[in-house]
JSON list of C-alpha atoms in Angstrom, two decimals:
[
{"chain": "J", "resi": 1, "resn": "UNK", "atom": "CA", "xyz": [188.18, 25.94, -27.80]},
{"chain": "J", "resi": 2, "resn": "UNK", "atom": "CA", "xyz": [185.09, 25.16, -25.99]},
{"chain": "J", "resi": 3, "resn": "UNK", "atom": "CA", "xyz": [182.33, 22.60, -26.61]},
{"chain": "J", "resi": 4, "resn": "UNK", "atom": "CA", "xyz": [178.52, 22.69, -25.96]},
{"chain": "J", "resi": 5, "resn": "UNK", "atom": "CA", "xyz": [178.67, 19.04, -25.12]},
{"chain": "J", "resi": 6, "resn": "UNK", "atom": "CA", "xyz": [180.70, 18.88, -21.97]},
{"chain": "J", "resi": 7, "resn": "UNK", "atom": "CA", "xyz": [178.53, 16.43, -20.14]},
{"chain": "J", "resi": 8, "resn": "UNK", "atom": "CA", "xyz": [179.88, 12.83, -19.87]},
{"chain": "J", "resi": 9, "resn": "UNK", "atom": "CA", "xyz": [176.34, 11.35, -20.25]},
{"chain": "J", "resi": 10, "resn": "UNK", "atom": "CA", "xyz": [175.47, 9.33, -23.17]},
{"chain": "J", "resi": 11, "resn": "UNK", "atom": "CA", "xyz": [173.82, 11.15, -26.18]},
{"chain": "J", "resi": 12, "resn": "UNK", "atom": "CA", "xyz": [170.65, 9.24, -26.68]},
{"chain": "J", "resi": 13, "resn": "UNK", "atom": "CA", "xyz": [170.06, 7.66, -30.09]},
{"chain": "J", "resi": 14, "resn": "UNK", "atom": "CA", "xyz": [173.66, 8.23, -31.22]},
{"chain": "J", "resi": 15, "resn": "UNK", "atom": "CA", "xyz": [175.77, 5.29, -32.47]},
{"chain": "J", "resi": 16, "resn": "UNK", "atom": "CA", "xyz": [178.80, 4.48, -30.84]},
{"chain": "J", "resi": 17, "resn": "UNK", "atom": "CA", "xyz": [180.46, 4.12, -34.18]},
{"chain": "J", "resi": 18, "resn": "UNK", "atom": "CA", "xyz": [181.99, 7.39, -35.16]},
{"chain": "J", "resi": 19, "resn": "UNK", "atom": "CA", "xyz": [182.45, 8.83, -38.83]},
{"chain": "J", "resi": 20, "resn": "UNK", "atom": "CA", "xyz": [180.52, 9.55, -41.81]},
{"chain": "J", "resi": 21, "resn": "UNK", "atom": "CA", "xyz": [179.85, 7.21, -44.84]},
{"chain": "J", "resi": 22, "resn": "UNK", "atom": "CA", "xyz": [181.70, 9.40, -47.64]},
{"chain": "J", "resi": 23, "resn": "UNK", "atom": "CA", "xyz": [181.13, 7.10, -50.58]},
{"chain": "J", "resi": 24, "resn": "UNK", "atom": "CA", "xyz": [177.37, 7.01, -50.46]},
{"chain": "J", "resi": 25, "resn": "UNK", "atom": "CA", "xyz": [176.25, 10.50, -48.78]},
{"chain": "J", "resi": 26, "resn": "UNK", "atom": "CA", "xyz": [176.19, 12.37, -52.37]},
{"chain": "J", "resi": 27, "resn": "UNK", "atom": "CA", "xyz": [174.20, 9.47, -54.05]},
{"chain": "J", "resi": 28, "resn": "UNK", "atom": "CA", "xyz": [171.47, 9.24, -51.53]},
{"chain": "J", "resi": 29, "resn": "UNK", "atom": "CA", "xyz": [168.12, 10.65, -52.15]},
{"chain": "J", "resi": 30, "resn": "UNK", "atom": "CA", "xyz": [167.45, 12.87, -49.33]},
{"chain": "J", "resi": 31, "resn": "UNK", "atom": "CA", "xyz": [163.47, 13.69, -48.65]},
{"chain": "J", "resi": 32, "resn": "UNK", "atom": "CA", "xyz": [162.89, 17.43, -49.51]},
{"chain": "J", "resi": 33, "resn": "UNK", "atom": "CA", "xyz": [161.80, 18.29, -45.81]},
{"chain": "J", "resi": 34, "resn": "UNK", "atom": "CA", "xyz": [165.00, 16.87, -44.59]},
{"chain": "J", "resi": 35, "resn": "UNK", "atom": "CA", "xyz": [167.04, 18.80, -47.18]},
{"chain": "J", "resi": 36, "resn": "UNK", "atom": "CA", "xyz": [165.49, 21.98, -45.97]},
{"chain": "J", "resi": 37, "resn": "UNK", "atom": "CA", "xyz": [166.23, 21.31, -42.28]},
{"chain": "J", "resi": 38, "resn": "UNK", "atom": "CA", "xyz": [169.97, 20.09, -43.12]},
{"chain": "J", "resi": 39, "resn": "UNK", "atom": "CA", "xyz": [170.47, 23.70, -44.30]},
{"chain": "J", "resi": 40, "resn": "UNK", "atom": "CA", "xyz": [169.42, 24.85, -40.72]},
{"chain": "J", "resi": 41, "resn": "UNK", "atom": "CA", "xyz": [171.78, 22.54, -39.21]},
{"chain": "J", "resi": 42, "resn": "UNK", "atom": "CA", "xyz": [174.52, 23.57, -41.38]},
{"chain": "J", "resi": 43, "resn": "UNK", "atom": "CA", "xyz": [173.89, 27.09, -40.50]},
{"chain": "J", "resi": 44, "resn": "UNK", "atom": "CA", "xyz": [173.94, 26.39, -36.88]},
{"chain": "J", "resi": 45, "resn": "UNK", "atom": "CA", "xyz": [177.28, 24.37, -37.20]},
{"chain": "J", "resi": 46, "resn": "UNK", "atom": "CA", "xyz": [179.02, 26.94, -39.10]},
{"chain": "J", "resi": 47, "resn": "UNK", "atom": "CA", "xyz": [178.06, 29.42, -36.23]},
{"chain": "J", "resi": 48, "resn": "UNK", "atom": "CA", "xyz": [179.40, 26.90, -33.73]},
{"chain": "J", "resi": 49, "resn": "UNK", "atom": "CA", "xyz": [182.57, 26.89, -35.74]},
{"chain": "J", "resi": 50, "resn": "UNK", "atom": "CA", "xyz": [182.91, 30.58, -35.67]},
{"chain": "J", "resi": 51, "resn": "UNK", "atom": "CA", "xyz": [182.62, 30.40, -32.03]},
{"chain": "J", "resi": 52, "resn": "UNK", "atom": "CA", "xyz": [185.23, 27.66, -31.61]},
{"chain": "J", "resi": 53, "resn": "UNK", "atom": "CA", "xyz": [183.02, 25.02, -30.49]},
{"chain": "J", "resi": 54, "resn": "UNK", "atom": "CA", "xyz": [184.61, 21.54, -31.35]},
{"chain": "J", "resi": 55, "resn": "UNK", "atom": "CA", "xyz": [181.74, 19.12, -30.46]},
{"chain": "J", "resi": 56, "resn": "UNK", "atom": "CA", "xyz": [177.91, 19.34, -30.02]},
{"chain": "J", "resi": 57, "resn": "UNK", "atom": "CA", "xyz": [175.42, 17.05, -28.60]},
{"chain": "J", "resi": 58, "resn": "UNK", "atom": "CA", "xyz": [172.24, 16.17, -30.79]},
{"chain": "J", "resi": 59, "resn": "UNK", "atom": "CA", "xyz": [170.14, 17.97, -28.20]},
{"chain": "J", "resi": 60, "resn": "UNK", "atom": "CA", "xyz": [172.21, 21.21, -28.49]},
{"chain": "J", "resi": 61, "resn": "UNK", "atom": "CA", "xyz": [172.26, 21.24, -32.18]},
{"chain": "J", "resi": 62, "resn": "UNK", "atom": "CA", "xyz": [168.55, 20.41, -32.26]},
{"chain": "J", "resi": 63, "resn": "UNK", "atom": "CA", "xyz": [167.82, 23.28, -29.84]},
{"chain": "J", "resi": 64, "resn": "UNK", "atom": "CA", "xyz": [169.99, 25.64, -32.14]},
{"chain": "J", "resi": 65, "resn": "UNK", "atom": "CA", "xyz": [167.93, 24.45, -35.17]},
{"chain": "J", "resi": 66, "resn": "UNK", "atom": "CA", "xyz": [164.59, 24.77, -33.82]},
{"chain": "J", "resi": 67, "resn": "UNK", "atom": "CA", "xyz": [163.82, 20.96, -34.21]},
{"chain": "J", "resi": 68, "resn": "UNK", "atom": "CA", "xyz": [163.36, 18.10, -31.93]},
{"chain": "J", "resi": 69, "resn": "UNK", "atom": "CA", "xyz": [166.55, 15.89, -31.26]},
{"chain": "J", "resi": 70, "resn": "UNK", "atom": "CA", "xyz": [164.75, 12.72, -32.82]},
{"chain": "J", "resi": 71, "resn": "UNK", "atom": "CA", "xyz": [164.02, 14.70, -36.00]},
{"chain": "J", "resi": 72, "resn": "UNK", "atom": "CA", "xyz": [167.59, 16.10, -36.14]},
{"chain": "J", "resi": 73, "resn": "UNK", "atom": "CA", "xyz": [169.08, 12.29, -35.69]},
{"chain": "J", "resi": 74, "resn": "UNK", "atom": "CA", "xyz": [166.57, 11.19, -38.31]},
{"chain": "J", "resi": 75, "resn": "UNK", "atom": "CA", "xyz": [167.64, 13.78, -40.79]},
{"chain": "J", "resi": 76, "resn": "UNK", "atom": "CA", "xyz": [171.39, 13.18, -40.10]},
{"chain": "J", "resi": 77, "resn": "UNK", "atom": "CA", "xyz": [170.81, 9.46, -40.78]},
{"chain": "J", "resi": 78, "resn": "UNK", "atom": "CA", "xyz": [170.21, 10.43, -44.57]},
{"chain": "J", "resi": 79, "resn": "UNK", "atom": "CA", "xyz": [173.90, 11.75, -44.79]},
{"chain": "J", "resi": 80, "resn": "UNK", "atom": "CA", "xyz": [175.28, 8.59, -42.95]},
{"chain": "J", "resi": 81, "resn": "UNK", "atom": "CA", "xyz": [176.15, 10.65, -39.81]},
{"chain": "J", "resi": 82, "resn": "UNK", "atom": "CA", "xyz": [177.03, 8.84, -36.58]},
{"chain": "J", "resi": 83, "resn": "UNK", "atom": "CA", "xyz": [177.75, 10.71, -33.52]},
{"chain": "J", "resi": 84, "resn": "UNK", "atom": "CA", "xyz": [179.94, 9.15, -30.68]},
{"chain": "J", "resi": 85, "resn": "UNK", "atom": "CA", "xyz": [178.10, 8.10, -27.45]},
{"chain": "J", "resi": 86, "resn": "UNK", "atom": "CA", "xyz": [178.92, 10.38, -24.52]},
{"chain": "J", "resi": 87, "resn": "UNK", "atom": "CA", "xyz": [180.69, 12.94, -26.86]},
{"chain": "J", "resi": 88, "resn": "UNK", "atom": "CA", "xyz": [178.34, 14.19, -29.57]},
{"chain": "J", "resi": 89, "resn": "UNK", "atom": "CA", "xyz": [179.02, 15.26, -32.97]},
{"chain": "J", "resi": 90, "resn": "UNK", "atom": "CA", "xyz": [182.48, 16.74, -34.33]},
{"chain": "J", "resi": 91, "resn": "UNK", "atom": "CA", "xyz": [181.39, 20.02, -35.54]},
{"chain": "J", "resi": 92, "resn": "UNK", "atom": "CA", "xyz": [183.64, 20.59, -38.24]},
{"chain": "J", "resi": 93, "resn": "UNK", "atom": "CA", "xyz": [183.38, 17.04, -39.68]},
{"chain": "J", "resi": 94, "resn": "UNK", "atom": "CA", "xyz": [179.63, 16.91, -39.54]},
{"chain": "J", "resi": 95, "resn": "UNK", "atom": "CA", "xyz": [179.46, 20.46, -41.22]},
{"chain": "J", "resi": 96, "resn": "UNK", "atom": "CA", "xyz": [181.85, 19.31, -44.09]},
{"chain": "J", "resi": 97, "resn": "UNK", "atom": "CA", "xyz": [179.78, 16.19, -44.75]},
{"chain": "J", "resi": 98, "resn": "UNK", "atom": "CA", "xyz": [176.16, 18.00, -44.64]},
{"chain": "J", "resi": 99, "resn": "UNK", "atom": "CA", "xyz": [177.87, 20.36, -47.05]},
{"chain": "J", "resi": 100, "resn": "UNK", "atom": "CA", "xyz": [178.75, 17.72, -49.33]},
{"chain": "J", "resi": 101, "resn": "UNK", "atom": "CA", "xyz": [175.51, 16.07, -49.15]},
{"chain": "J", "resi": 102, "resn": "UNK", "atom": "CA", "xyz": [173.79, 19.32, -50.19]},
{"chain": "J", "resi": 103, "resn": "UNK", "atom": "CA", "xyz": [176.33, 19.56, -52.99]},
{"chain": "J", "resi": 104, "resn": "UNK", "atom": "CA", "xyz": [177.89, 22.73, -51.60]},
{"chain": "J", "resi": 105, "resn": "UNK", "atom": "CA", "xyz": [181.45, 21.34, -52.37]},
{"chain": "J", "resi": 106, "resn": "UNK", "atom": "CA", "xyz": [180.88, 21.99, -56.15]},
{"chain": "J", "resi": 107, "resn": "UNK", "atom": "CA", "xyz": [181.71, 24.89, -57.91]},
{"chain": "J", "resi": 108, "resn": "UNK", "atom": "CA", "xyz": [178.28, 26.86, -58.37]},
{"chain": "J", "resi": 109, "resn": "UNK", "atom": "CA", "xyz": [178.50, 30.12, -60.52]},
{"chain": "J", "resi": 110, "resn": "UNK", "atom": "CA", "xyz": [175.32, 32.18, -60.29]},
{"chain": "J", "resi": 111, "resn": "UNK", "atom": "CA", "xyz": [174.01, 34.77, -62.92]},
{"chain": "J", "resi": 112, "resn": "UNK", "atom": "CA", "xyz": [171.29, 37.18, -61.89]},
{"chain": "J", "resi": 113, "resn": "UNK", "atom": "CA", "xyz": [168.77, 38.23, -64.67]},
{"chain": "J", "resi": 114, "resn": "UNK", "atom": "CA", "xyz": [167.44, 41.59, -63.63]},
{"chain": "J", "resi": 115, "resn": "UNK", "atom": "CA", "xyz": [169.29, 44.49, -62.08]},
{"chain": "J", "resi": 116, "resn": "UNK", "atom": "CA", "xyz": [166.52, 46.37, -60.38]},
{"chain": "J", "resi": 117, "resn": "UNK", "atom": "CA", "xyz": [166.59, 46.82, -56.62]},
{"chain": "J", "resi": 118, "resn": "UNK", "atom": "CA", "xyz": [166.26, 43.26, -55.84]},
{"chain": "J", "resi": 119, "resn": "UNK", "atom": "CA", "xyz": [168.68, 41.95, -58.32]},
{"chain": "J", "resi": 120, "resn": "UNK", "atom": "CA", "xyz": [171.35, 44.68, -57.25]},
{"chain": "J", "resi": 121, "resn": "UNK", "atom": "CA", "xyz": [170.52, 43.54, -53.48]},
{"chain": "J", "resi": 122, "resn": "UNK", "atom": "CA", "xyz": [171.37, 39.88, -54.32]},
{"chain": "J", "resi": 123, "resn": "UNK", "atom": "CA", "xyz": [174.41, 40.72, -56.47]},
{"chain": "J", "resi": 124, "resn": "UNK", "atom": "CA", "xyz": [175.97, 42.76, -53.44]},
{"chain": "J", "resi": 125, "resn": "UNK", "atom": "CA", "xyz": [175.00, 40.10, -50.87]},
{"chain": "J", "resi": 126, "resn": "UNK", "atom": "CA", "xyz": [178.45, 38.75, -49.30]},
{"chain": "J", "resi": 127, "resn": "UNK", "atom": "CA", "xyz": [176.85, 35.53, -47.80]},
{"chain": "J", "resi": 128, "resn": "UNK", "atom": "CA", "xyz": [176.74, 33.74, -51.08]},
{"chain": "J", "resi": 129, "resn": "UNK", "atom": "CA", "xyz": [180.43, 33.32, -51.40]},
{"chain": "J", "resi": 130, "resn": "UNK", "atom": "CA", "xyz": [180.90, 31.95, -47.94]},
{"chain": "J", "resi": 131, "resn": "UNK", "atom": "CA", "xyz": [178.38, 29.28, -48.62]},
{"chain": "J", "resi": 132, "resn": "UNK", "atom": "CA", "xyz": [180.03, 28.21, -51.84]},
{"chain": "J", "resi": 133, "resn": "UNK", "atom": "CA", "xyz": [177.99, 30.35, -54.50]},
{"chain": "J", "resi": 134, "resn": "UNK", "atom": "CA", "xyz": [180.04, 32.46, -56.83]},
{"chain": "J", "resi": 135, "resn": "UNK", "atom": "CA", "xyz": [178.00, 35.29, -58.40]},
{"chain": "J", "resi": 136, "resn": "UNK", "atom": "CA", "xyz": [179.51, 35.54, -62.07]},
{"chain": "J", "resi": 137, "resn": "UNK", "atom": "CA", "xyz": [177.12, 37.76, -63.96]},
{"chain": "J", "resi": 138, "resn": "UNK", "atom": "CA", "xyz": [173.99, 40.31, -63.87]},
{"chain": "J", "resi": 139, "resn": "UNK", "atom": "CA", "xyz": [171.74, 41.23, -66.70]},
{"chain": "J", "resi": 140, "resn": "UNK", "atom": "CA", "xyz": [169.12, 43.82, -67.56]},
{"chain": "J", "resi": 141, "resn": "UNK", "atom": "CA", "xyz": [167.41, 44.76, -70.70]},
{"chain": "J", "resi": 142, "resn": "UNK", "atom": "CA", "xyz": [167.39, 48.70, -69.79]},
{"chain": "J", "resi": 143, "resn": "UNK", "atom": "CA", "xyz": [170.08, 50.26, -71.95]},
{"chain": "J", "resi": 144, "resn": "UNK", "atom": "CA", "xyz": [170.39, 52.93, -69.23]},
{"chain": "J", "resi": 145, "resn": "UNK", "atom": "CA", "xyz": [171.26, 50.06, -66.74]},
{"chain": "J", "resi": 146, "resn": "UNK", "atom": "CA", "xyz": [173.47, 47.88, -69.11]},
{"chain": "J", "resi": 147, "resn": "UNK", "atom": "CA", "xyz": [177.37, 48.80, -68.46]},
{"chain": "J", "resi": 148, "resn": "UNK", "atom": "CA", "xyz": [176.77, 50.11, -64.87]},
{"chain": "J", "resi": 149, "resn": "UNK", "atom": "CA", "xyz": [178.56, 48.47, -62.12]},
{"chain": "J", "resi": 150, "resn": "UNK", "atom": "CA", "xyz": [176.89, 46.60, -59.35]},
{"chain": "J", "resi": 151, "resn": "UNK", "atom": "CA", "xyz": [179.58, 45.37, -56.97]},
{"chain": "J", "resi": 152, "resn": "UNK", "atom": "CA", "xyz": [182.47, 44.07, -58.81]},
{"chain": "J", "resi": 153, "resn": "UNK", "atom": "CA", "xyz": [180.21, 42.96, -61.83]},
{"chain": "J", "resi": 154, "resn": "UNK", "atom": "CA", "xyz": [179.25, 44.93, -64.69]},
{"chain": "J", "resi": 155, "resn": "UNK", "atom": "CA", "xyz": [175.63, 44.60, -65.87]},
{"chain": "J", "resi": 156, "resn": "UNK", "atom": "CA", "xyz": [175.35, 42.71, -69.13]},
{"chain": "J", "resi": 157, "resn": "UNK", "atom": "CA", "xyz": [172.72, 43.27, -71.56]},
{"chain": "J", "resi": 158, "resn": "UNK", "atom": "CA", "xyz": [170.06, 40.54, -71.49]},
{"chain": "J", "resi": 159, "resn": "UNK", "atom": "CA", "xyz": [170.44, 40.35, -75.53]},
{"chain": "J", "resi": 160, "resn": "UNK", "atom": "CA", "xyz": [173.75, 38.55, -74.79]},
{"chain": "J", "resi": 161, "resn": "UNK", "atom": "CA", "xyz": [172.32, 36.27, -72.36]},
{"chain": "J", "resi": 162, "resn": "UNK", "atom": "CA", "xyz": [173.54, 32.96, -73.94]},
{"chain": "J", "resi": 163, "resn": "UNK", "atom": "CA", "xyz": [176.93, 34.05, -74.71]},
{"chain": "J", "resi": 164, "resn": "UNK", "atom": "CA", "xyz": [177.69, 35.54, -71.24]},
{"chain": "J", "resi": 165, "resn": "UNK", "atom": "CA", "xyz": [176.12, 32.31, -69.62]},
{"chain": "J", "resi": 166, "resn": "UNK", "atom": "CA", "xyz": [178.62, 30.24, -71.52]},
{"chain": "J", "resi": 167, "resn": "UNK", "atom": "CA", "xyz": [181.53, 32.44, -71.15]},
{"chain": "J", "resi": 168, "resn": "UNK", "atom": "CA", "xyz": [181.12, 32.61, -67.25]},
{"chain": "J", "resi": 169, "resn": "UNK", "atom": "CA", "xyz": [180.30, 29.05, -66.95]},
{"chain": "J", "resi": 170, "resn": "UNK", "atom": "CA", "xyz": [177.08, 30.01, -64.82]},
{"chain": "J", "resi": 171, "resn": "UNK", "atom": "CA", "xyz": [175.31, 26.82, -63.71]},
{"chain": "J", "resi": 172, "resn": "UNK", "atom": "CA", "xyz": [172.56, 28.61, -61.57]},
{"chain": "J", "resi": 173, "resn": "UNK", "atom": "CA", "xyz": [170.44, 31.42, -62.58]},
{"chain": "J", "resi": 174, "resn": "UNK", "atom": "CA", "xyz": [168.35, 33.79, -60.36]},
{"chain": "J", "resi": 175, "resn": "UNK", "atom": "CA", "xyz": [165.43, 35.47, -62.24]},
{"chain": "J", "resi": 176, "resn": "UNK", "atom": "CA", "xyz": [164.45, 38.74, -60.58]},
{"chain": "J", "resi": 177, "resn": "UNK", "atom": "CA", "xyz": [162.01, 39.91, -63.35]},
{"chain": "J", "resi": 178, "resn": "UNK", "atom": "CA", "xyz": [158.76, 41.14, -63.99]},
{"chain": "J", "resi": 179, "resn": "UNK", "atom": "CA", "xyz": [156.04, 38.56, -64.60]},
{"chain": "J", "resi": 180, "resn": "UNK", "atom": "CA", "xyz": [155.58, 39.55, -68.22]},
{"chain": "J", "resi": 181, "resn": "UNK", "atom": "CA", "xyz": [159.03, 38.48, -69.39]},
{"chain": "J", "resi": 182, "resn": "UNK", "atom": "CA", "xyz": [159.98, 35.95, -66.97]},
{"chain": "J", "resi": 183, "resn": "UNK", "atom": "CA", "xyz": [158.73, 32.90, -69.14]},
{"chain": "J", "resi": 184, "resn": "UNK", "atom": "CA", "xyz": [160.50, 33.88, -72.07]},
{"chain": "J", "resi": 185, "resn": "UNK", "atom": "CA", "xyz": [163.77, 34.62, -70.22]},
{"chain": "J", "resi": 186, "resn": "UNK", "atom": "CA", "xyz": [163.37, 31.43, -68.37]},
{"chain": "J", "resi": 187, "resn": "UNK", "atom": "CA", "xyz": [162.90, 29.52, -71.67]},
{"chain": "J", "resi": 188, "resn": "UNK", "atom": "CA", "xyz": [166.32, 31.11, -72.88]},
{"chain": "J", "resi": 189, "resn": "UNK", "atom": "CA", "xyz": [167.86, 30.07, -69.67]},
{"chain": "J", "resi": 190, "resn": "UNK", "atom": "CA", "xyz": [166.89, 26.26, -70.24]},
{"chain": "J", "resi": 191, "resn": "UNK", "atom": "CA", "xyz": [167.89, 26.33, -73.91]},
{"chain": "J", "resi": 192, "resn": "UNK", "atom": "CA", "xyz": [171.24, 27.76, -72.84]},
{"chain": "J", "resi": 193, "resn": "UNK", "atom": "CA", "xyz": [171.88, 24.52, -70.66]},
{"chain": "J", "resi": 194, "resn": "UNK", "atom": "CA", "xyz": [171.15, 25.85, -67.20]},
{"chain": "J", "resi": 195, "resn": "UNK", "atom": "CA", "xyz": [169.12, 23.50, -65.41]},
{"chain": "J", "resi": 196, "resn": "UNK", "atom": "CA", "xyz": [168.78, 25.15, -61.83]},
{"chain": "J", "resi": 197, "resn": "UNK", "atom": "CA", "xyz": [166.94, 28.26, -61.60]},
{"chain": "J", "resi": 198, "resn": "UNK", "atom": "CA", "xyz": [165.54, 30.59, -58.52]},
{"chain": "J", "resi": 199, "resn": "UNK", "atom": "CA", "xyz": [162.47, 32.75, -59.64]},
{"chain": "J", "resi": 200, "resn": "UNK", "atom": "CA", "xyz": [161.34, 35.66, -57.58]},
{"chain": "J", "resi": 201, "resn": "UNK", "atom": "CA", "xyz": [159.14, 36.37, -60.57]},
{"chain": "J", "resi": 202, "resn": "UNK", "atom": "CA", "xyz": [155.39, 36.82, -59.49]},
{"chain": "J", "resi": 203, "resn": "UNK", "atom": "CA", "xyz": [154.24, 34.21, -61.92]},
{"chain": "J", "resi": 204, "resn": "UNK", "atom": "CA", "xyz": [154.30, 30.34, -62.24]},
{"chain": "J", "resi": 205, "resn": "UNK", "atom": "CA", "xyz": [156.85, 29.34, -64.77]},
{"chain": "J", "resi": 206, "resn": "UNK", "atom": "CA", "xyz": [156.68, 26.30, -66.93]},
{"chain": "J", "resi": 207, "resn": "UNK", "atom": "CA", "xyz": [159.93, 24.10, -67.32]},
{"chain": "J", "resi": 208, "resn": "UNK", "atom": "CA", "xyz": [160.79, 20.63, -68.34]},
{"chain": "J", "resi": 209, "resn": "UNK", "atom": "CA", "xyz": [161.12, 18.09, -65.65]},
{"chain": "J", "resi": 210, "resn": "UNK", "atom": "CA", "xyz": [164.90, 18.05, -66.15]},
{"chain": "J", "resi": 211, "resn": "UNK", "atom": "CA", "xyz": [165.07, 21.47, -64.53]},
{"chain": "J", "resi": 212, "resn": "UNK", "atom": "CA", "xyz": [165.07, 22.26, -60.97]},
{"chain": "J", "resi": 213, "resn": "UNK", "atom": "CA", "xyz": [163.11, 25.52, -60.29]},
{"chain": "J", "resi": 214, "resn": "UNK", "atom": "CA", "xyz": [162.52, 27.04, -56.98]},
{"chain": "J", "resi": 215, "resn": "UNK", "atom": "CA", "xyz": [160.08, 30.08, -56.57]},
{"chain": "J", "resi": 216, "resn": "UNK", "atom": "CA", "xyz": [160.23, 32.43, -53.92]},
{"chain": "J", "resi": 217, "resn": "UNK", "atom": "CA", "xyz": [157.12, 34.77, -53.64]},
{"chain": "J", "resi": 218, "resn": "UNK", "atom": "CA", "xyz": [157.50, 37.12, -50.99]},
{"chain": "J", "resi": 219, "resn": "UNK", "atom": "CA", "xyz": [153.93, 38.55, -51.28]},
{"chain": "J", "resi": 220, "resn": "UNK", "atom": "CA", "xyz": [152.42, 35.20, -50.76]},
{"chain": "J", "resi": 221, "resn": "UNK", "atom": "CA", "xyz": [154.66, 34.44, -47.73]},
{"chain": "J", "resi": 222, "resn": "UNK", "atom": "CA", "xyz": [153.42, 37.89, -46.29]},
{"chain": "J", "resi": 223, "resn": "UNK", "atom": "CA", "xyz": [149.90, 37.06, -46.85]},
{"chain": "J", "resi": 224, "resn": "UNK", "atom": "CA", "xyz": [150.40, 33.65, -45.08]},
{"chain": "J", "resi": 225, "resn": "UNK", "atom": "CA", "xyz": [151.86, 35.71, -42.13]},
{"chain": "J", "resi": 226, "resn": "UNK", "atom": "CA", "xyz": [148.95, 37.96, -42.26]},
{"chain": "J", "resi": 227, "resn": "UNK", "atom": "CA", "xyz": [146.51, 35.06, -41.73]},
{"chain": "J", "resi": 228, "resn": "UNK", "atom": "CA", "xyz": [148.53, 33.76, -38.83]},
{"chain": "J", "resi": 229, "resn": "UNK", "atom": "CA", "xyz": [148.67, 37.26, -37.20]},
{"chain": "J", "resi": 230, "resn": "UNK", "atom": "CA", "xyz": [145.14, 37.82, -37.60]},
{"chain": "J", "resi": 231, "resn": "UNK", "atom": "CA", "xyz": [144.31, 34.50, -35.93]},
{"chain": "J", "resi": 232, "resn": "UNK", "atom": "CA", "xyz": [146.71, 35.35, -32.89]},
{"chain": "J", "resi": 233, "resn": "UNK", "atom": "CA", "xyz": [144.91, 38.53, -32.46]},
{"chain": "J", "resi": 234, "resn": "UNK", "atom": "CA", "xyz": [141.55, 36.90, -32.41]},
{"chain": "J", "resi": 235, "resn": "UNK", "atom": "CA", "xyz": [140.29, 35.62, -28.78]},
{"chain": "J", "resi": 236, "resn": "UNK", "atom": "CA", "xyz": [140.46, 31.82, -28.71]},
{"chain": "J", "resi": 237, "resn": "UNK", "atom": "CA", "xyz": [142.19, 31.39, -32.00]},
{"chain": "J", "resi": 238, "resn": "UNK", "atom": "CA", "xyz": [145.81, 30.32, -32.23]},
{"chain": "J", "resi": 239, "resn": "UNK", "atom": "CA", "xyz": [148.25, 30.78, -34.98]}
]
């Protein structure tokens, strides 16, 4: 197996004490921006693992993740990570502990509400399972769709939402719904005891403070891209 960190030179800023503080990683409150970057590091580390790389320097991992090495080291300090001077980080070890810090070692069961084109694509996406997410149910209100197979799942009637969520043990829900019905379904999901929701609905949803709601608005993201593209095409402007 090969390593990206083949140089004998010290890795600046990394501690001489190897290891990760297992008992405190999960309990630490990590800043939201750092959480987002930890997912980038984990993706890069998993790519390195697939390539047979055993160790990586902070500089190499930072470059693969598109951040500075100083930012990477600061972010990894939140999970109690220490590289070894002159050796770098052990890829498998660091990957495992970032996954633990992100909660990916838990059993996450995902239900998708909405069996339209987006919902079907999400249900068929093979990358969820490899990242620790098991899609256990998909729902729709259209009786022409209910009962159809999507991948290995059979579409359930959204009228049975609460019963199926309880039976499958789903603890995360993805809403791939029109704006008009999203809030009502969201309320039912929360009342059923699911407190982690990812919404693709083009509307601002209201949830209690105890619920973690993430919103993905592709139209808004495209509008932001259009703004930067326009500025890049205008002489004297930068994106």
